[in-house]
CSV table of C-alpha atoms and ligand atoms in Angstrom, one decimal:
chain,number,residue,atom,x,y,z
A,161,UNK,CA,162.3,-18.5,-45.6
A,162,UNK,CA,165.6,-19.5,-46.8
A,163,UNK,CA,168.2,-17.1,-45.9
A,164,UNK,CA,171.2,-16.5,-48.5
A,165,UNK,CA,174.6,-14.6,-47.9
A,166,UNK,CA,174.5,-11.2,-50.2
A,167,UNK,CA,178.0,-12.1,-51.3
A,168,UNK,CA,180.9,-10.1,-48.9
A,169,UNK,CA,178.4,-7.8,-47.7
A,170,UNK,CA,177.9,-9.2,-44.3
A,171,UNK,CA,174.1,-8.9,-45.5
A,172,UNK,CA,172.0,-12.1,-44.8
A,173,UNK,CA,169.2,-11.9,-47.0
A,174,UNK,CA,166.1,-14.2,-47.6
A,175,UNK,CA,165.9,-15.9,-50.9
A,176,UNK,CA,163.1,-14.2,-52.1
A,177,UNK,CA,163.2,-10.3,-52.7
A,178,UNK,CA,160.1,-8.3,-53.2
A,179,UNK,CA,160.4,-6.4,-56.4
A,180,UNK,CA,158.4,-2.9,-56.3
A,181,UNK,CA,158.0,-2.8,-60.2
A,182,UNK,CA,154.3,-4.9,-60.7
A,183,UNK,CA,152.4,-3.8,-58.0
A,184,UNK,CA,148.9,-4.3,-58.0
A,185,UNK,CA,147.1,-1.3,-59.7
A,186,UNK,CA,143.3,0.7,-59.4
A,187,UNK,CA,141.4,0.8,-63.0
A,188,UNK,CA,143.2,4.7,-62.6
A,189,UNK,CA,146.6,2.7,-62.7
A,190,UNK,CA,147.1,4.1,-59.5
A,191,UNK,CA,148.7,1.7,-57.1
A,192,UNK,CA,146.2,-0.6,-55.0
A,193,UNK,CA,147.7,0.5,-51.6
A,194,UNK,CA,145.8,-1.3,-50.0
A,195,UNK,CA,145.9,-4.9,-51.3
A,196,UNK,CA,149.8,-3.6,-52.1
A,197,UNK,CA,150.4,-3.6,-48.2
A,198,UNK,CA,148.6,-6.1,-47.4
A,199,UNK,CA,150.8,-8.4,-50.0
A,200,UNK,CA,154.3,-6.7,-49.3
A,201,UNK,CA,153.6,-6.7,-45.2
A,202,UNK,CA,152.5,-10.6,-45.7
A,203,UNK,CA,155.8,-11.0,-47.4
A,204,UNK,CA,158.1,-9.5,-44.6
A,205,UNK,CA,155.8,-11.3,-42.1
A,206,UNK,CA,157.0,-14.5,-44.0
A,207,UNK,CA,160.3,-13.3,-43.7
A,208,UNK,CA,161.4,-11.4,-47.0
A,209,UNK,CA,163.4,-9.0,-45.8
A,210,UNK,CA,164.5,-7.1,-49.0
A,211,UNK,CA,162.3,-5.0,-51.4
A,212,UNK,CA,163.3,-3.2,-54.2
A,213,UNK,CA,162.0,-0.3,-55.9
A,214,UNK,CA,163.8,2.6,-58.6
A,215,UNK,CA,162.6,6.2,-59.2
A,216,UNK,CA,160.6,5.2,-61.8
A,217,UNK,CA,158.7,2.2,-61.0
A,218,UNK,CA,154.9,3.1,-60.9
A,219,UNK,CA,155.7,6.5,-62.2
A,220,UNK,CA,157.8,7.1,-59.5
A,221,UNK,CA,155.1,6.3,-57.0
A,222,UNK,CA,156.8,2.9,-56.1
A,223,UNK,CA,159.0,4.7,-53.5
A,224,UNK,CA,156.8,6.5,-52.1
A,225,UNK,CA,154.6,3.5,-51.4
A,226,UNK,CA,157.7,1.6,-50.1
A,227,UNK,CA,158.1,4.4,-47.9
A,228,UNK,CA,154.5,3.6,-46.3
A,229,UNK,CA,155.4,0.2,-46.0
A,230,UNK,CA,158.2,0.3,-43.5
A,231,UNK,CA,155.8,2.8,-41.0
A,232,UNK,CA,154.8,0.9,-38.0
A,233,UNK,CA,158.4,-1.1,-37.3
A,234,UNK,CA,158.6,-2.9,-40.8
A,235,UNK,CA,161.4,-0.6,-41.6
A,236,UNK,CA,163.5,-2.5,-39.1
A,237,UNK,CA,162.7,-5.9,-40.8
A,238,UNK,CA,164.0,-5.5,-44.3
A,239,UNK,CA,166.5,-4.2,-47.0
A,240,UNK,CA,165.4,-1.0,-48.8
A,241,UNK,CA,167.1,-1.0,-52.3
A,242,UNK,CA,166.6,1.8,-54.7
A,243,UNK,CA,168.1,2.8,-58.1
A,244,UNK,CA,169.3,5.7,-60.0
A,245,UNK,CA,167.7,6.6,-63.0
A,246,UNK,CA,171.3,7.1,-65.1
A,247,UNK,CA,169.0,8.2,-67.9
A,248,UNK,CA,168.0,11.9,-66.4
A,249,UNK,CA,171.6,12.5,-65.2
A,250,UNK,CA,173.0,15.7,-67.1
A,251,UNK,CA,175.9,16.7,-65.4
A,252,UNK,CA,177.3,15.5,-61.3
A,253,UNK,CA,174.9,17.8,-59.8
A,254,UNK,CA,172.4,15.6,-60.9
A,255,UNK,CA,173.3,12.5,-58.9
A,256,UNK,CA,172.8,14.4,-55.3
A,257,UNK,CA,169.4,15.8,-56.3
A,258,UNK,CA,168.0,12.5,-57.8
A,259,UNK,CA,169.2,10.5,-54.4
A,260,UNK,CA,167.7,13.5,-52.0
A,261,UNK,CA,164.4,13.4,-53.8
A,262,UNK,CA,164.2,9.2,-53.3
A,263,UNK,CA,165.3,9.2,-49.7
A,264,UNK,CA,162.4,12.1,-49.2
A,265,UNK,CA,160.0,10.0,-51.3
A,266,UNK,CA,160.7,6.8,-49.1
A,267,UNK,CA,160.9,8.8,-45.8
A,268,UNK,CA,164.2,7.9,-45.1
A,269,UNK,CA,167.5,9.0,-43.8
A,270,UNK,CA,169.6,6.5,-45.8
A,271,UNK,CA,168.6,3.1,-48.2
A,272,UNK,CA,170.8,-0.3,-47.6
A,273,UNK,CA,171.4,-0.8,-51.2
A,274,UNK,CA,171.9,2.0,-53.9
A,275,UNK,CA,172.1,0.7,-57.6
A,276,UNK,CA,173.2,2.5,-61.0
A,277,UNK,CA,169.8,1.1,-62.6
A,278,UNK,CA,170.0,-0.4,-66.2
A,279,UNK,CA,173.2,0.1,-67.1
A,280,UNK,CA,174.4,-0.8,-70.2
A,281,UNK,CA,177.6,0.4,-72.9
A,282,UNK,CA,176.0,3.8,-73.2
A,283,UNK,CA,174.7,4.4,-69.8
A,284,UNK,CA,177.7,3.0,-68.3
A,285,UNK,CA,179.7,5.6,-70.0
A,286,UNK,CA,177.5,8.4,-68.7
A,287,UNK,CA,177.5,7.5,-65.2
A,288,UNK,CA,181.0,8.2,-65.7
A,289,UNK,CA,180.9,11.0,-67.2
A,290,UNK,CA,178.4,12.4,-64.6
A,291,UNK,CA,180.6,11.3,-61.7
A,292,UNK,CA,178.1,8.8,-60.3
A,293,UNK,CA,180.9,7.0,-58.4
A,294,UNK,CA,182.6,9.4,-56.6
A,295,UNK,CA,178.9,10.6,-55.8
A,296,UNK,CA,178.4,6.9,-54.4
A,297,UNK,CA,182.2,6.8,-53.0
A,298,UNK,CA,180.8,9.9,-51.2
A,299,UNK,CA,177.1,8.7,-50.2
A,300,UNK,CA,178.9,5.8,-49.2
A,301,UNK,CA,181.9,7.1,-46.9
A,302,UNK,CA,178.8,9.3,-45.3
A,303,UNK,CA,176.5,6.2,-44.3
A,304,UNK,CA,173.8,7.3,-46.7
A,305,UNK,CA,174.3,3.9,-48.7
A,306,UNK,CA,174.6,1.0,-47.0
A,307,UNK,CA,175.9,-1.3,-50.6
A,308,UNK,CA,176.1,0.3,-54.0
A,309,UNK,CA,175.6,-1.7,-56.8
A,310,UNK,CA,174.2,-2.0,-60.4
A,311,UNK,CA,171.6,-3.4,-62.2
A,312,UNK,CA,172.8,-4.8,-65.6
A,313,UNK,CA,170.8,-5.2,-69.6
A,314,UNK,CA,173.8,-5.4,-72.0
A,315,UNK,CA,176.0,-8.3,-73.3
A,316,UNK,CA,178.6,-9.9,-71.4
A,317,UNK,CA,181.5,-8.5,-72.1
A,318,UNK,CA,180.3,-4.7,-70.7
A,319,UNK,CA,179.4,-6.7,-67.6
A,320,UNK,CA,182.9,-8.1,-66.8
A,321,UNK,CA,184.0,-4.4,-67.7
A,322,UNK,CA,181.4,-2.9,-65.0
A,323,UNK,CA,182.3,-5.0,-62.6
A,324,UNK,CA,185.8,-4.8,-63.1
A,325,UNK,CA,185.8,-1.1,-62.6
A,326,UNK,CA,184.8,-0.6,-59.3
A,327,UNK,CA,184.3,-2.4,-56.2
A,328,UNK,CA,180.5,-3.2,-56.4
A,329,UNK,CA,179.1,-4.9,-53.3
A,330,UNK,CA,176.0,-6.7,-55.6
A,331,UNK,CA,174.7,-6.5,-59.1
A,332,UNK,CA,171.8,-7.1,-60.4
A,333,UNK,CA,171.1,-9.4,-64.0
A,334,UNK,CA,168.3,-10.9,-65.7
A,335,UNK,CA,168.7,-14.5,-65.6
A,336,UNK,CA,166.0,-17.5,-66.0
A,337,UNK,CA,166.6,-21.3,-67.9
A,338,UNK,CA,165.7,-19.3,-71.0
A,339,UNK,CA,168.2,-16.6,-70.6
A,340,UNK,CA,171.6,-19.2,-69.5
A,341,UNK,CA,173.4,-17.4,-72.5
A,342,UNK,CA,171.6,-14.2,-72.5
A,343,UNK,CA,173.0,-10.5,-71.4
A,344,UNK,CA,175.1,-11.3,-68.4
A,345,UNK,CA,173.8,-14.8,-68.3
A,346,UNK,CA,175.3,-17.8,-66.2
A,347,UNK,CA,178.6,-16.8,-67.3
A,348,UNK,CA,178.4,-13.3,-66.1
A,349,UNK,CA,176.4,-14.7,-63.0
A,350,UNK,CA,179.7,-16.9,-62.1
A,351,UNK,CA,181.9,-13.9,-62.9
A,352,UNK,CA,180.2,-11.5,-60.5
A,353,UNK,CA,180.1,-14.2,-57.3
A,354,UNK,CA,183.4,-15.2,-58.2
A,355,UNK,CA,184.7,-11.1,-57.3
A,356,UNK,CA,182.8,-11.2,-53.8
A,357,UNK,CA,179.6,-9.6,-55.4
A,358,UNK,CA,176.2,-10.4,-54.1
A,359,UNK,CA,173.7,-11.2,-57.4
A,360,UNK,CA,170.4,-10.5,-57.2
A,361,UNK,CA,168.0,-12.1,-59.8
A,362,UNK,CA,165.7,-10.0,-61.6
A,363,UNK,CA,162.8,-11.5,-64.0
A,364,UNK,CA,163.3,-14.9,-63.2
A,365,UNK,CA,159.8,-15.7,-64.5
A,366,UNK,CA,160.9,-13.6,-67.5
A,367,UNK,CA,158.3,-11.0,-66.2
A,368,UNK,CA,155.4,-13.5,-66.4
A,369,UNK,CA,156.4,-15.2,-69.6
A,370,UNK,CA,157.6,-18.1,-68.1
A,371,UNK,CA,154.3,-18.8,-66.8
A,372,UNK,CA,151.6,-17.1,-69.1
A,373,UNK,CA,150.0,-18.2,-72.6
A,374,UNK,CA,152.2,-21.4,-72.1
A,375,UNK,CA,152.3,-23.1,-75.5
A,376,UNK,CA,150.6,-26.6,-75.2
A,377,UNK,CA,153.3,-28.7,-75.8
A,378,UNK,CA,154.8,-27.3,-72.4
A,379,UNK,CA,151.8,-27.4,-70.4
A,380,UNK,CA,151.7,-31.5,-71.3
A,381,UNK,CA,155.2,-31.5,-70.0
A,382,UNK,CA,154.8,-30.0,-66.9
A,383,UNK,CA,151.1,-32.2,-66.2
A,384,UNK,CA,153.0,-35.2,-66.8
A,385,UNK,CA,155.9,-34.1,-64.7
A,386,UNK,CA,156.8,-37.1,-62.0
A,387,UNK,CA,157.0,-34.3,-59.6
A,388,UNK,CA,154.3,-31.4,-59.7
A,389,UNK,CA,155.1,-28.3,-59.5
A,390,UNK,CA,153.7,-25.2,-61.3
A,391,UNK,CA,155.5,-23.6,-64.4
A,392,UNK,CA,156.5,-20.8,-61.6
A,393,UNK,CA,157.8,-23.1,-59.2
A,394,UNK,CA,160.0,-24.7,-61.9
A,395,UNK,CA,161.2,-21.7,-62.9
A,396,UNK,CA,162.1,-20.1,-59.7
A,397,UNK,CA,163.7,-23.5,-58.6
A,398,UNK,CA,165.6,-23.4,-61.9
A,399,UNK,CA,167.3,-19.9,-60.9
A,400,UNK,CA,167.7,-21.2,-56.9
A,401,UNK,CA,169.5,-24.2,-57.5
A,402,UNK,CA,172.2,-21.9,-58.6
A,403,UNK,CA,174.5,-21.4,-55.1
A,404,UNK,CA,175.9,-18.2,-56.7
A,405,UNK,CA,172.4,-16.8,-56.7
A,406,UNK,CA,172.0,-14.3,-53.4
A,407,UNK,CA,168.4,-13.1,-53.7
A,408,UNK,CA,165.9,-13.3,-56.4
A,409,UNK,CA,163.1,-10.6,-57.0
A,410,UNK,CA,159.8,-11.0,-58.2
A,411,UNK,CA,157.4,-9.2,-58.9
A,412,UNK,CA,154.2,-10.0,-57.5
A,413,UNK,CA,151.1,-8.1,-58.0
A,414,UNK,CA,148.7,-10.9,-56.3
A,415,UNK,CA,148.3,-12.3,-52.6
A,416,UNK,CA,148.1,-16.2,-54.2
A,417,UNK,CA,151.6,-15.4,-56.2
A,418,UNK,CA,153.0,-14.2,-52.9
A,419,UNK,CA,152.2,-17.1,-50.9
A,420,UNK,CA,153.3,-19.3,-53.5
A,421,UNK,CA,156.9,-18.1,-53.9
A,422,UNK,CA,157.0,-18.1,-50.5
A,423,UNK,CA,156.4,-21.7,-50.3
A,424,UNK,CA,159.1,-21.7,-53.3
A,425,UNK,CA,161.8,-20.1,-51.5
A,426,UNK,CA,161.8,-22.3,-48.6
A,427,UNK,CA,162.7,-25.4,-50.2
A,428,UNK,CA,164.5,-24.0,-53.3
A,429,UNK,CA,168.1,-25.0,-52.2
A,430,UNK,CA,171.2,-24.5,-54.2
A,431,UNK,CA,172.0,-27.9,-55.7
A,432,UNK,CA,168.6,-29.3,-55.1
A,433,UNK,CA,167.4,-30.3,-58.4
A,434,UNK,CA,168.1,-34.3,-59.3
A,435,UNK,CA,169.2,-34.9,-62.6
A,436,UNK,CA,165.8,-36.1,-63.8
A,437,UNK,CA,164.1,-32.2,-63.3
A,438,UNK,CA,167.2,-30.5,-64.9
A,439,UNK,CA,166.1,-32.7,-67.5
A,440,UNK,CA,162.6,-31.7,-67.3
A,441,UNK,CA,163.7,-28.1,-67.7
A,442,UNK,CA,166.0,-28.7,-70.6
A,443,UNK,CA,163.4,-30.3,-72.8
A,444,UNK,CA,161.3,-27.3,-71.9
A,445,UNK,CA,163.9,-25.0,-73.6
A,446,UNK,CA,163.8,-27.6,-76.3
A,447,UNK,CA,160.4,-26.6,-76.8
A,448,UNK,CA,160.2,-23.0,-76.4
A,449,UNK,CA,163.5,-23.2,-78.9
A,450,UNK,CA,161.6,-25.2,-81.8
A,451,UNK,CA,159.0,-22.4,-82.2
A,452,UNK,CA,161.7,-19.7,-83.3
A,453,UNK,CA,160.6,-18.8,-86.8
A,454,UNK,CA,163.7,-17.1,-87.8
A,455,UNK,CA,167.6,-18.2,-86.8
A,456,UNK,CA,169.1,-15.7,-86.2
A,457,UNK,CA,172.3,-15.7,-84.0
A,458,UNK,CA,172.0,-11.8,-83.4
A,459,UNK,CA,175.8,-11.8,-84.9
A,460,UNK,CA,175.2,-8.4,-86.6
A,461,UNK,CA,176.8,-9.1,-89.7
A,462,UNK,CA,174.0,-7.8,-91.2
A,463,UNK,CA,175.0,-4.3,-89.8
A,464,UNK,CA,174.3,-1.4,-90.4
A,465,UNK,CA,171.4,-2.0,-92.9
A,466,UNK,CA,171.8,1.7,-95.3
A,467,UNK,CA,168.1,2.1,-94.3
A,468,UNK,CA,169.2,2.3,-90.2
A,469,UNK,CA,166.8,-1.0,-90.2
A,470,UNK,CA,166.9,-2.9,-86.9
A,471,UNK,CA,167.6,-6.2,-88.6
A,472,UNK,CA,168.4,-8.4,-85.7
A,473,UNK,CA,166.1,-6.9,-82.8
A,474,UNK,CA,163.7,-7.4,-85.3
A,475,UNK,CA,164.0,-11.2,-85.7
A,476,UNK,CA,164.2,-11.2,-81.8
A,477,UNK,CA,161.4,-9.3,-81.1
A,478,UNK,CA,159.3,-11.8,-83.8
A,479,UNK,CA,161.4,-14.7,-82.3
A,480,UNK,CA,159.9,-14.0,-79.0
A,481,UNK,CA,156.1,-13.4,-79.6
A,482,UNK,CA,156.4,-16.7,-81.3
A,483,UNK,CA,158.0,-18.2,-78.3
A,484,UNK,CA,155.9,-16.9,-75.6
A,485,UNK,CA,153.0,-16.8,-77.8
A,486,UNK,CA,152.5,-13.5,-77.5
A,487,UNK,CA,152.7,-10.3,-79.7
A,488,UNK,CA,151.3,-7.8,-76.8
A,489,UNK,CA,155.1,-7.0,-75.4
A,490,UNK,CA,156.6,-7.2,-79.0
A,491,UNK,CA,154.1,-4.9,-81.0
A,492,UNK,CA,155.0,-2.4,-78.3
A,493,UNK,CA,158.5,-2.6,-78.6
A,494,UNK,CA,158.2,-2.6,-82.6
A,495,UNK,CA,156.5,0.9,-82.1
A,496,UNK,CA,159.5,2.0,-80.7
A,497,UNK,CA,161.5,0.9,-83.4
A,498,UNK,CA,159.1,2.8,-85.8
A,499,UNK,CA,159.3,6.0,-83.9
A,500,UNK,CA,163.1,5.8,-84.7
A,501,UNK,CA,162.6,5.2,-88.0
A,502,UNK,CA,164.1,1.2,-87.8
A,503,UNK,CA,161.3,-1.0,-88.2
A,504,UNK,CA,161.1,-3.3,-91.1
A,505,UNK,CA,159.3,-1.0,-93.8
A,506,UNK,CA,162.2,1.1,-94.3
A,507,UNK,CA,163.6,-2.0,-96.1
A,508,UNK,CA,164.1,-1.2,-100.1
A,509,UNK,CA,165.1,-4.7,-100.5
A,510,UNK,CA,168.9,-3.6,-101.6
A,511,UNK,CA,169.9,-6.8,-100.4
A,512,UNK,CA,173.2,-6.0,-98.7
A,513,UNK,CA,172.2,-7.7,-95.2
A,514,UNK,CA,171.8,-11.5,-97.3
A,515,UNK,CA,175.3,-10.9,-98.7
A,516,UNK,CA,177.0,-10.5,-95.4
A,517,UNK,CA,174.3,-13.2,-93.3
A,518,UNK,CA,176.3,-16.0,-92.0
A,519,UNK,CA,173.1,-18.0,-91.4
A,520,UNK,CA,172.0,-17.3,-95.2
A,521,UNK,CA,168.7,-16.1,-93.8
A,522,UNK,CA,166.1,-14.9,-96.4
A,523,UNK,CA,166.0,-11.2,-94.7
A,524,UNK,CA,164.1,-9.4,-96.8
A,525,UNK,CA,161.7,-11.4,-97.4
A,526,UNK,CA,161.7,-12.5,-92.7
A,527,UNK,CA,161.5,-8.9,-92.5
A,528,UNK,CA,158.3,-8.6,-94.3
A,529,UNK,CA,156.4,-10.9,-91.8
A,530,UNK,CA,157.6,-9.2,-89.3
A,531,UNK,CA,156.6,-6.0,-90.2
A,532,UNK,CA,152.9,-7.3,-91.2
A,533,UNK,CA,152.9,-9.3,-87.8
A,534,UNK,CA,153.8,-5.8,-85.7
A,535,UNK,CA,152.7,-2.7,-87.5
A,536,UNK,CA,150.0,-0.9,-86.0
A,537,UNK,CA,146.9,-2.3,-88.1
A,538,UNK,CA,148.2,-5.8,-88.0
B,130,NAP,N1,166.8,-3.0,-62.7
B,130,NAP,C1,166.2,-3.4,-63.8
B,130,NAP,O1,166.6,-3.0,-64.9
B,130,NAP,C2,164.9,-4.2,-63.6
B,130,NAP,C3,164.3,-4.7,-64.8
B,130,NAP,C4,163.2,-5.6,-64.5
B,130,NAP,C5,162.9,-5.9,-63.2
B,130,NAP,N2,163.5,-5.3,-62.2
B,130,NAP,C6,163.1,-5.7,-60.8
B,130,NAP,O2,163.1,-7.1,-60.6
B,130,NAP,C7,161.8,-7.5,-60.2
B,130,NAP,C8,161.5,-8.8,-60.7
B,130,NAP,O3,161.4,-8.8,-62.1
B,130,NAP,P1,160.0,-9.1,-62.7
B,130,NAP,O4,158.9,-8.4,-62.0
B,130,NAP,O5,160.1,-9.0,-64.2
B,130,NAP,O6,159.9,-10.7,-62.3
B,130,NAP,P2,159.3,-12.0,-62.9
B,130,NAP,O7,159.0,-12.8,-61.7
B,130,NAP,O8,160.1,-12.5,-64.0
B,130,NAP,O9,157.9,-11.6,-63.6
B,130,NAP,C9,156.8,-11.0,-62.8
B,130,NAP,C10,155.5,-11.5,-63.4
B,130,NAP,O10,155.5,-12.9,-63.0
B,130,NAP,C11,154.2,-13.2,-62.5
B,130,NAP,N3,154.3,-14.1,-61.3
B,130,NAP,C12,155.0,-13.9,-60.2
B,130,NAP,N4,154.9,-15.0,-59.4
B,130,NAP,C13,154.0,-15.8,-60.0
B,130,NAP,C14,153.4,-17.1,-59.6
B,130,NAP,N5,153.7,-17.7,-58.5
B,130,NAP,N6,152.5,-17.6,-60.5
B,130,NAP,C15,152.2,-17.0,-61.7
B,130,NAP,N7,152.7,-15.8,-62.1
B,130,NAP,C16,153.6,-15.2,-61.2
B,130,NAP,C17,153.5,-11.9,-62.2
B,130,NAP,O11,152.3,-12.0,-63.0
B,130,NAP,P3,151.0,-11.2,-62.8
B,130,NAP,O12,151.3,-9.8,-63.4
B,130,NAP,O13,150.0,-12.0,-63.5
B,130,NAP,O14,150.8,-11.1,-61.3
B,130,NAP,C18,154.4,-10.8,-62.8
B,130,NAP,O15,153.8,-10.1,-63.8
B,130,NAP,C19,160.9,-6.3,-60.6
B,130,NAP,O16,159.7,-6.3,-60.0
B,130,NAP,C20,161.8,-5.1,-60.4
B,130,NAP,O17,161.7,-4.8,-59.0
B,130,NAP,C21,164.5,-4.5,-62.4
């Protein structure tokens, strides 16, 4: 396994990090301990020697699992990384009792790496607010934390703000060939390493769509690839070839996908890619990119809509299933949107959004395809 340095943390870590979020599951949903161990102890045997988890990952049965993992000497082989749920903090108190109730869950006295999880604008703000650094300052100064760190879902400018505002040891951002200029993105990923931060890579596969329901145009790509490798393999190698990249986490809920990134990590080298498969890659981006239906830049002119109508996560969220070929994920999230009272029925076709639309898109009329492709009884 290739070893990487988790950036001035004196942490060497391999390439591939376990992530604790898509373990394999019982018709119950319960986790599948059994095949779960067998995968994650297969893993560290290979040498992965960090796995991450978060107080809510499998309904907060994640860290308890990870907690059977490390029995029987394992513990001394790897990196435990857990998160803080910012979300149920109400006031300081809150950060001590979260962090007690995860270290008893994974049977431990202290965890290596200790991350804000999800932060964003808001979030960001409330961990603030609720005094979750000095609670890490403190965890920290005590030997309860090994690293503290973040992981990251908001635009790019919050990130250079978070990680200007303390002295973070990693981060963690969502970064894959189709996310270069998304959220933190490459940029943010340059920022971060450039400060001494270790990055750590989460969805590189964009959780499976990357390699799922592949539209066919790709799939002829890839088959007629000089060099073949599976749309997994070209996506992990993608993310690797990146030197400022420490670790990158996958979630794995099969033995085969296991033993595959495994074989991944070995040879996926920063710099490695020729010319010719950075190529390859590129004109794969060319063709998720030609199945957007709507081009929207997400500039939010358009906002607010006098209706509270989600006008550009709307075209993404449509953007996407057409992309990935899939309206499973999206339909989901557009029921979230309707909860709120934001989805694209609320639209009374006032016609203020097409006034103020750089991109001259025909909104009302995008946002009526939307809605029949999403609602419920579509
Ligand atoms: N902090 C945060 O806010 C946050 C957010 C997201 C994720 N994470 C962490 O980051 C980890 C990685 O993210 P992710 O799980 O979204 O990663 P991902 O690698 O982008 O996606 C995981 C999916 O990829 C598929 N997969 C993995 N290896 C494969 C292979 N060799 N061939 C084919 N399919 C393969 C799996 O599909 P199957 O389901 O078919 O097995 C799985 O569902 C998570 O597990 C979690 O620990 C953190």
């Amino acid at each position: 396994m290739q070893t990487r340095q988790m950036g001035n943390t004196k942490n060497e870590v391999s390439l591939l990090g376990f992530g604790c979020m898509r373990l394999p599951t019982l018709p119950d949903g319960a986790i599948d301990e059994e095949t779960a161990l067998a995968m994650v102890r297969y893993a560290i045997d290979s040498g992965v020697n960090y796995l991450d988890t978060a107080y809510t990952y499998h309904g907060g049965k994640s860290e308890e699992f990870v907690g059977k993992v490390i029995q029987n000497g394992y513990g001394e082989k790897v990196h435990i990384a857990t998160k803080m749920p910012v979300w149920l903090l109400e006031s300081p108190r809150d950060c001590e009792r979260l962090f007690n109730e995860q270290l008893k869950r994974l049977g431990v006295e202290r965890v290596d790496y200790y991350l804000l999880h999800a932060l964003g604008r808001d979030s960001w703000h409330k961990a603030v607010q609720c005094e979750a650094l000095e609670f890490l300052e403190n965890a920290h100064s005590k030997g309860l934390i090994g690293n503290v760190g973040f992981s990251f879902h908001d635009d790019l400018a919050v990130f250079r703000d978070i990680v200007d505002a303390y002295p973070w040891d990693v981060c963690q951002i969502q970064f894959n060939y189709m996310d270069e200029c998304y959220q933190a993105g490459l940029a943010g990923l340059k920022y971060a390493a450039s400060k001494g931060l270790g990055v750590i890579i989460m969805e590189p596969l964009r959780g499976g769509r990357l390699v799922n329901n592949l539209p066919p145009e790709l799939e002829e790509l890839f088959a007629d690839a000089p060099i073949q490798r599976t749309p997994a393999e070209w996506a992990f190698r993608w993310v690797a070839n990146h030197p400022e990249v420490s670790l990158i986490l996958s979630g794995m809920s099969r033995l085969e996908e296991v033993e595959e990134n495994v074989r991944t990590m070995v040879r996926a080298t920063p710099n490695s890619l020729t010319k010719k498969e950075l190529d390859l890659i590129r004109k794969a981006k060319e063709i998720y990119a030609q199945r957007v239906k709507v081009l929207c830049t997400n500039c939010k002119y358009c906002l607010p809509c006098p209706q509270d109508v989600a006008i550009p996560r709307i075209f993404e969220l449509y953007n996407e299933a057409h992309i990935y070929n899939s309206f499973d994920g999206g339909r989901w999230q557009y029921g979230q949107l309707l909860k709120r009272g934001q989805d694209a029925g609320r639209c009374v076709a006032c016609g203020q959004c097409e006034t103020l639309c750089p991109q001259n898109i025909a909104i009302i009329e995008s946002l009526e395809v939307a809605h029949g492709a999403f609602r419920p009884e579509a």
